[in-house]
């Protein structure tokens, strides 16, 4: 009986952890879905948002809500500028160019953060929310912060799905992704549409970064680790589908939690193996959106 | 008659290869002008250069007398030029209705909205939630024309709308286009079928190897003249 409860607890904690991975992966999935951009600097941008949140709370004396209110629009604006005047120039026939440029951006961000904040790990105080929890049933306790993160991940997935399906900008995202030249003939500037996509992507990255700094400490060199988790969630779930990405994050979280339970050294490895297994068994991901029409 | 769109000495290139050698072209408000020519004569190249898909020199393309050559395709679309591209090129991950709405992206004011387009092509209304791939060729072409009309353009450009369609479908499509033109929209139609092009247009241009080989009032041109200009024999 105790063993069963232990496994249920592992599952619950895994789903909660997966909510955070889904949050990390959503922005990557958005940028890839609209413009086939694999953003190597994604994890470093999450860490940048964490440090920006820390800086905002230090400067204003406000809490995480103030950090969100300032960092989310700032990162979205940064995303627009970054795509419009740098990354748009790299999108073309050669898929290597955006990879190299975002890799360079990753190095710049890591070293810039090291210069500005030193190598000391930082975190964002959330007035006790970071450790608060409640008893779900029996021996199973759930942390409020992980639950909020999971809820935010679900809400963002719903919002992205609706935005893509129902709005003028969402149609422009999909139309530009399908056929850039014809979308231009409808008056959709692909430069603007792509810039809006990275603005959305980095807005979500900012949310992930702030929650990251609340749940743990962050150091300038942490970015590539989060890129890897985000990437694995996207690969497991299938490129270009938001619910697929959400599910991929949750699956990754659960597999890691099971790995950690079996042996504290196996958690991360178990996640990598799950991603590898997904690549072998279903390279298109569990829930791919069929978009095969590229000119 | 003042020209809505005019080109003067328009040239176009694919890399080092020159595809157009100085095209002089003109279409007035409310006019229907046909362009005919063999494959590779430069018809689609001409349309792409006018619409901003291919680069052009600024002064070579005039809309209302304003030079627009070489502007981005989306900037030219914003000035009221809409294209029905060759091969329809509907957005594959958008439903039929979403394709129509994508055409209205610029939100230009005008007569056309979803209801008007469905009135014009009633067959589309029943299939509004279908993806383009499952539509018949005729339905796809109606959707492509409807999508261009949703932009409420001043100039509608139709590139080979009859390609690969049954004659009866072609006839009905051209009746719809004629209706739209009667309401005052300027239309450029590119056609392989010379007789059809002559019937529906007031003036006609024949292209050959990147040049205008013949032009005149559609009814005044004889079959023999057009054949000579078309094939160059």
XYZ file of C-alpha atoms in Angstrom:
528
model
C 0.000 0.000 0.000
C 2.781 2.391 0.955
C 4.634 1.492 -2.219
C 1.538 2.294 -4.278
C 1.162 5.682 -2.629
C 4.835 6.270 -3.245
C 4.348 5.642 -6.982
C 1.281 7.864 -7.138
C 3.306 10.579 -5.425
C 6.070 10.122 -8.005
C 3.507 10.454 -10.793
C 2.002 13.619 -9.287
C 5.406 15.216 -8.764
C 6.380 14.192 -12.294
C 3.321 15.881 -13.792
C 4.080 19.031 -11.780
C 7.707 19.024 -12.956
C 6.425 18.407 -16.489
C 4.312 21.556 -16.242
C 7.518 23.532 -15.842
C 9.157 21.768 -18.801
C 6.056 22.459 -20.901
C 6.342 26.144 -19.984
C 10.013 26.104 -21.039
C 9.198 24.354 -24.324
C 6.167 26.379 -25.439
C 8.153 29.334 -26.774
C 10.501 27.017 -28.670
C 7.533 25.232 -30.206
C 5.983 28.567 -31.273
C 9.136 29.814 -33.007
C 9.668 26.487 -34.711
C 6.038 26.133 -35.779
C 5.860 29.527 -37.466
C 9.272 29.901 -39.062
C 11.160 26.627 -38.598
C 13.596 28.501 -36.363
C 15.534 26.272 -33.976
C 16.617 28.770 -31.368
C 19.792 27.475 -29.718
C 19.763 30.475 -27.358
C 16.312 29.518 -26.013
C 17.604 28.254 -22.657
C 19.906 31.245 -22.205
C 16.981 33.545 -22.909
C 15.044 31.788 -20.116
C 18.002 32.414 -17.787
C 18.232 36.019 -19.039
C 14.578 36.476 -18.055
C 15.331 34.970 -14.614
C 18.113 37.477 -14.020
C 16.014 40.299 -15.406
C 13.318 39.312 -12.896
C 15.857 39.301 -10.064
C 17.158 42.706 -11.159
C 13.629 44.145 -11.347
C 12.708 42.946 -7.848
C 15.985 44.340 -6.455
C 15.475 47.684 -8.179
C 11.785 48.150 -7.375
C 11.459 46.166 -4.160
C 8.418 44.478 -5.749
C 7.617 40.788 -5.883
C 7.284 38.258 -8.725
C 4.121 39.945 -10.046
C 6.033 43.180 -10.630
C 8.819 41.176 -12.282
C 6.296 39.504 -14.626
C 4.627 42.810 -15.477
C 7.935 44.347 -16.536
C 9.986 41.435 -17.873
C 7.297 39.810 -20.075
C 6.695 42.892 -22.270
C 10.407 43.724 -22.265
C 11.358 40.244 -23.472
C 8.567 40.295 -26.081
C 9.886 43.610 -27.385
C 13.419 42.218 -27.417
C 12.124 39.206 -29.369
C 10.501 41.447 -31.979
C 13.689 43.456 -32.515
C 15.915 40.366 -32.483
C 13.871 38.612 -35.158
C 13.120 41.647 -37.299
C 16.649 42.976 -37.567
C 18.878 39.955 -36.971
C 17.306 36.522 -37.286
C 15.135 37.349 -40.330
C 18.377 37.837 -42.239
C 19.419 34.275 -41.441
C 16.211 32.530 -42.525
C 16.555 31.157 -46.005
C 17.726 28.171 -47.902
C 20.535 27.298 -45.502
C 19.227 25.892 -42.197
C 22.711 26.190 -40.697
C 22.723 30.006 -40.581
C 20.056 30.505 -37.872
C 21.611 27.656 -35.842
C 25.028 29.336 -35.890
C 23.688 32.813 -35.146
C 21.553 31.656 -32.199
C 24.503 29.579 -30.954
C 26.587 32.753 -31.008
C 23.790 34.591 -29.225
C 23.815 31.860 -26.572
C 27.523 32.417 -25.904
C 27.067 36.195 -25.769
C 24.179 35.881 -23.316
C 26.054 33.494 -21.005
C 29.126 35.692 -20.883
C 27.114 38.900 -20.651
C 25.202 37.527 -17.649
C 28.434 36.336 -16.059
C 29.887 39.830 -16.470
C 26.792 41.583 -15.130
C 25.758 39.254 -12.291
C 28.902 37.138 -11.556
C 28.720 33.349 -11.352
C 26.777 33.346 -8.079
C 23.436 31.552 -8.283
C 20.486 33.895 -7.713
C 16.844 33.394 -6.987
C 13.666 35.386 -6.729
C 11.867 35.580 -3.370
C 8.177 34.918 -3.581
C 7.131 35.577 0.011
C 6.992 31.948 1.130
C 5.089 30.745 -1.961
C 8.180 28.854 -3.105
C 7.937 26.394 -0.212
C 4.180 26.443 0.563
C 2.331 23.188 -0.011
C -0.878 21.411 0.821
C -1.772 17.816 1.514
C -3.569 16.271 -1.471
C -4.352 12.873 0.087
C -2.573 10.726 2.634
C 1.156 11.155 2.314
C 0.991 13.042 -0.977
C 1.710 16.756 -0.719
C 1.618 19.220 -3.568
C 3.601 22.438 -3.692
C 1.587 25.547 -4.525
C 4.265 26.954 -6.800
C 4.603 23.830 -9.013
C 0.794 23.668 -9.189
C 0.605 27.308 -10.285
C 3.310 26.656 -12.899
C 1.337 23.690 -14.246
C -1.834 25.789 -14.359
C -0.003 28.597 -16.183
C 1.372 26.066 -18.701
C -2.154 24.756 -19.360
C -3.552 28.288 -19.650
C -0.821 29.341 -22.086
C -1.393 26.231 -24.191
C -5.123 26.980 -24.392
C -4.385 30.628 -25.213
C -1.864 29.769 -27.945
C -4.191 27.204 -29.456
C -7.035 29.727 -29.572
C -4.782 32.500 -30.865
C -3.531 30.291 -33.692
C -6.986 28.967 -34.527
C -9.188 32.009 -34.184
C -7.308 35.268 -34.632
C -6.101 37.291 -37.597
C -2.491 37.073 -36.393
C -2.830 33.323 -35.826
C -4.022 32.855 -39.417
C -1.083 34.965 -40.592
C 1.290 32.736 -38.568
C -0.068 29.604 -40.203
C -0.380 31.094 -43.688
C 3.196 32.421 -43.610
C 4.425 29.051 -42.364
C 2.561 27.281 -45.200
C 3.581 29.532 -48.085
C 5.507 32.714 -47.467
C 5.230 34.139 -51.004
C 1.469 33.712 -51.243
C 1.040 35.123 -47.728
C 2.933 38.221 -48.882
C 0.432 38.568 -51.747
C -2.318 38.735 -49.081
C -0.477 41.663 -47.508
C 1.249 39.686 -44.747
C 4.770 40.977 -44.320
C 6.702 37.862 -43.382
C 9.302 39.995 -41.583
C 6.627 41.410 -39.315
C 4.837 38.069 -38.877
C 8.096 36.328 -37.965
C 9.018 39.131 -35.566
C 5.614 38.786 -33.877
C 6.254 35.043 -33.527
C 9.553 35.551 -31.707
C 7.942 38.298 -29.614
C 5.344 35.749 -28.496
C 8.028 33.122 -27.990
C 10.154 35.362 -25.751
C 7.091 36.610 -23.865
C 6.476 32.986 -22.853
C 10.198 32.535 -22.178
C 9.951 35.451 -19.726
C 7.138 33.705 -17.830
C 9.223 30.511 -17.699
C 12.301 32.427 -16.549
C 10.521 34.197 -13.694
C 9.008 30.938 -12.418
C 12.402 29.257 -12.778
C 13.997 31.858 -10.512
C 11.196 31.335 -7.989
C 11.492 27.561 -7.838
C 15.271 27.285 -7.735
C 18.522 29.200 -8.020
C 19.787 30.265 -11.426
C 23.354 30.698 -12.653
C 24.472 32.272 -15.978
C 25.651 28.913 -17.342
C 22.337 27.085 -16.749
C 20.755 27.940 -20.112
C 21.839 24.953 -22.253
C 20.287 22.531 -19.726
C 16.887 24.165 -20.076
C 17.260 24.288 -23.862
C 17.781 20.526 -23.769
C 14.639 19.890 -21.663
C 12.586 22.215 -23.862
C 13.911 20.534 -26.973
C 13.135 17.065 -25.622
C 9.580 18.115 -24.751
C 9.064 19.437 -28.283
C 10.538 16.296 -29.869
C 8.453 13.922 -27.746
C 5.273 15.904 -28.381
C 5.734 16.678 -32.062
C 6.849 19.889 -33.713
C 4.309 22.617 -34.225
C 1.482 21.369 -32.010
C 1.009 23.173 -28.704
C -0.912 20.434 -26.928
C 1.715 18.005 -28.224
C 4.424 20.162 -26.685
C 2.490 20.360 -23.425
C 2.102 16.585 -23.355
C 5.783 16.169 -24.257
C 6.771 18.303 -21.270
C 4.559 16.321 -18.919
C 5.832 12.992 -20.233
C 9.417 14.185 -19.780
C 8.646 15.268 -16.210
C 6.999 11.963 -15.319
C 9.810 9.875 -16.820
C 12.416 11.939 -14.945
C 10.478 11.571 -11.689
C 10.290 7.803 -12.164
C 14.029 7.713 -12.905
C 14.797 9.745 -9.773
C 12.694 7.372 -7.682
C 14.536 4.317 -8.960
C 17.933 5.912 -8.388
C 18.728 9.568 -7.661
C 21.348 9.476 -10.418
C 19.002 8.223 -13.131
C 16.378 10.955 -13.375
C 17.922 13.168 -16.042
C 19.232 10.156 -17.953
C 15.754 8.584 -17.966
C 14.408 11.755 -19.596
C 17.092 11.648 -22.306
C 16.340 7.964 -22.942
C 12.617 8.730 -23.259
C 13.425 11.379 -25.855
C 15.684 8.941 -27.708
C 12.979 6.267 -27.608
C 10.442 8.774 -28.959
C 12.834 9.675 -31.792
C 13.277 6.007 -32.676
C 9.641 4.990 -32.412
C 7.876 8.152 -33.614
C 10.296 10.661 -35.135
C 7.382 12.935 -36.041
C 6.416 13.108 -32.334
C 3.322 11.846 -30.563
C 0.976 14.601 -31.723
C 2.400 16.153 -34.874
C 0.502 18.729 -36.847
C 0.657 17.763 -40.496
C 2.346 20.534 -42.382
C 4.097 19.029 -45.313
C 3.529 21.689 -47.943
C 6.743 23.603 -48.301
C 7.592 25.029 -51.704
C -9.254 56.887 -69.748
C -6.633 57.215 -67.017
C -4.560 54.143 -66.369
C -5.043 52.338 -63.045
C -1.918 50.285 -63.575
C 0.716 50.853 -66.211
C 4.124 49.442 -66.914
C 6.678 51.215 -69.058
C 9.665 49.283 -70.327
C 9.317 46.701 -67.536
C 12.201 44.264 -67.418
C 12.577 41.219 -65.174
C 15.374 38.793 -64.483
C 15.873 35.402 -62.891
C 19.456 35.814 -61.755
C 21.404 36.538 -64.938
C 18.621 35.308 -67.175
C 16.470 38.100 -68.573
C 12.829 37.037 -68.836
C 11.093 40.304 -69.788
C 12.468 42.810 -72.313
C 10.616 46.075 -71.800
C 6.887 45.464 -71.408
C 4.549 48.433 -72.025
C 1.165 47.618 -70.530
C -1.868 49.546 -69.370
C -5.211 48.820 -67.700
C -7.878 51.421 -66.867
C -10.472 51.588 -64.072
C -13.129 48.926 -64.590
C -11.399 47.420 -67.588
C -10.858 43.712 -68.265
C -7.584 43.067 -70.046
C -6.402 39.639 -71.186
C -2.823 38.450 -71.584
C -2.220 35.428 -73.790
C 0.936 33.703 -74.835
C 2.662 30.338 -75.009
C 4.339 28.698 -72.025
C 7.484 30.597 -71.167
C 6.363 33.767 -72.962
C 6.731 35.693 -69.701
C 3.091 36.061 -68.606
C 3.576 34.830 -65.042
C 6.910 36.619 -64.804
C 5.139 39.838 -65.764
C 2.465 39.355 -63.088
C 5.078 38.504 -60.453
C 7.091 41.605 -61.303
C 3.954 43.761 -61.076
C 2.953 42.226 -57.714
C 6.383 42.577 -56.128
C 7.236 38.878 -56.028
C 10.076 39.557 -58.479
C 12.233 42.693 -58.293
C 11.463 45.535 -60.685
C 12.688 49.070 -61.163
C 10.630 51.596 -59.239
C 9.656 53.766 -62.237
C 8.729 50.832 -64.458
C 5.460 50.056 -62.654
C 2.895 52.785 -61.983
C -0.303 52.526 -59.956
C -2.439 55.668 -60.282
C 0.647 57.273 -61.757
C 2.664 56.554 -58.590
C 5.817 54.477 -59.073
C 5.498 51.174 -57.163
C 7.950 48.888 -58.986
C 10.096 46.806 -56.670
C 8.051 47.423 -53.537
C 7.467 44.360 -51.351
C 4.536 42.176 -52.349
C 2.724 43.064 -49.118
C 3.116 46.789 -49.786
C 1.666 46.419 -53.273
C -1.179 44.302 -51.861
C -1.897 47.130 -49.392
C -2.353 49.467 -52.380
C -5.202 47.309 -53.659
C -3.646 44.782 -56.012
C -4.781 41.183 -55.399
C -3.525 38.099 -57.176
C -5.067 34.704 -57.846
C -1.787 32.845 -58.253
C -1.152 30.150 -60.813
C -1.878 26.764 -59.268
C -4.186 28.438 -56.676
C -1.690 28.086 -53.822
C -4.278 27.872 -51.078
C -2.870 27.633 -47.538
C -2.808 23.923 -46.797
C -3.205 24.079 -43.020
C -6.071 26.585 -43.158
C -9.672 25.605 -43.781
C -11.445 27.031 -46.795
C -13.055 29.765 -44.696
C -9.743 30.572 -43.001
C -8.194 30.878 -46.456
C -10.870 33.409 -47.367
C -10.271 35.292 -44.110
C -6.518 35.265 -44.781
C -7.312 37.154 -47.982
C -8.944 39.860 -45.845
C -5.824 40.219 -43.680
C -5.349 43.884 -44.620
C -8.948 44.711 -43.653
C -9.472 47.015 -46.622
C -12.985 48.405 -46.738
C -15.132 47.424 -49.700
C -17.958 45.344 -51.048
C -16.589 41.895 -50.397
C -16.923 39.947 -47.178
C -17.553 36.277 -46.407
C -21.274 36.572 -47.144
C -20.694 38.227 -50.541
C -18.106 35.624 -51.561
C -20.420 32.781 -50.521
C -23.211 34.412 -52.539
C -20.910 34.558 -55.536
C -19.749 30.947 -55.092
C -22.529 29.093 -53.202
C -20.621 25.798 -53.474
C -17.998 27.163 -51.080
C -20.464 27.769 -48.256
C -21.072 24.052 -47.673
C -17.381 23.289 -47.688
C -16.245 26.134 -45.459
C -14.642 23.854 -42.862
C -12.839 21.633 -45.377
C -9.094 21.759 -45.914
C -8.114 22.793 -49.460
C -6.562 19.411 -50.300
C -9.944 17.660 -50.201
C -11.696 20.196 -52.443
C -12.246 19.613 -56.155
C -10.127 21.622 -58.577
C -13.056 23.903 -59.357
C -13.784 24.522 -55.685
C -10.115 25.251 -55.057
C -10.109 27.794 -57.862
C -13.287 29.418 -56.539
C -11.639 29.620 -53.120
C -8.522 31.211 -54.611
C -10.623 33.814 -56.451
C -12.747 34.371 -53.342
C -9.625 34.818 -51.235
C -8.344 37.511 -53.615
C -11.745 39.266 -53.641
C -11.792 39.293 -49.819
C -8.911 41.768 -50.052
C -11.355 44.223 -51.680
C -8.822 45.026 -54.376
C -8.970 47.715 -57.033
C -7.141 45.436 -59.422
C -7.694 41.673 -59.547
C -5.045 39.607 -61.314
C -6.000 36.070 -62.337
C -3.169 33.797 -63.444
C -4.434 30.852 -65.490
C -7.597 30.208 -63.526
C -8.847 27.715 -66.115
C -5.793 25.482 -65.987
C -6.722 21.823 -65.505
C -10.445 22.449 -65.043
C -13.401 21.009 -66.960
C -14.818 23.374 -69.628
C -18.141 23.733 -67.825
C -16.362 24.768 -64.612
C -14.226 27.234 -66.533
C -17.330 28.737 -68.097
C -19.021 29.243 -64.733
C -15.858 30.738 -63.200
C -15.584 33.233 -66.014
C -19.239 34.181 -65.664
C -18.537 35.025 -62.009
C -15.458 37.024 -62.991
C -17.489 38.881 -65.608
C -20.097 39.732 -62.940
C -17.396 41.096 -60.662
C -15.918 43.127 -63.513
C -19.334 44.579 -64.427
C -19.450 46.043 -60.920
C -16.411 48.128 -61.772
C -13.410 46.015 -60.665
C -10.406 46.069 -62.979
C -9.299 42.567 -63.930
C -6.214 41.192 -65.659
C -6.762 37.643 -66.884
C -3.960 35.457 -68.108
C -5.290 32.668 -70.298
C -4.073 29.838 -72.483
C -7.435 29.678 -74.248
C -7.284 32.543 -76.752
C -10.964 32.437 -77.782
C -12.019 32.617 -74.126
C -9.596 35.460 -73.451
C -10.978 37.387 -76.427
C -14.587 36.874 -75.332
C -14.162 38.145 -71.804
C -11.768 41.054 -72.267
C -12.032 44.447 -73.887
C -8.352 44.586 -74.790
C -5.774 41.905 -75.258
C -2.001 41.623 -75.090
C -0.085 38.750 -76.610
C 3.321 37.975 -75.119
C 6.095 36.193 -76.913
C 9.588 35.524 -75.560
C 9.373 38.292 -72.987
C 7.987 40.959 -75.328
C 4.532 42.212 -76.291
C 4.075 40.801 -79.765
C 0.548 42.098 -80.352
C -1.992 44.308 -78.615
C -5.359 45.799 -79.462
C -9.102 45.716 -78.841
C -10.044 42.072 -78.306
C -12.826 42.066 -80.887
C -10.699 43.763 -83.524
C -7.938 41.161 -83.530
C -8.247 38.249 -85.935
C -7.396 34.615 -85.206
C -4.598 34.769 -87.766
C -3.029 37.840 -86.181
C -3.118 36.269 -82.738
C -1.748 32.935 -83.965
C 1.170 34.707 -85.551
C 1.867 36.737 -82.401
C 1.356 33.685 -80.186
C 3.609 31.219 -81.964
C 5.883 33.605 -83.792
C 5.404 31.892 -87.169
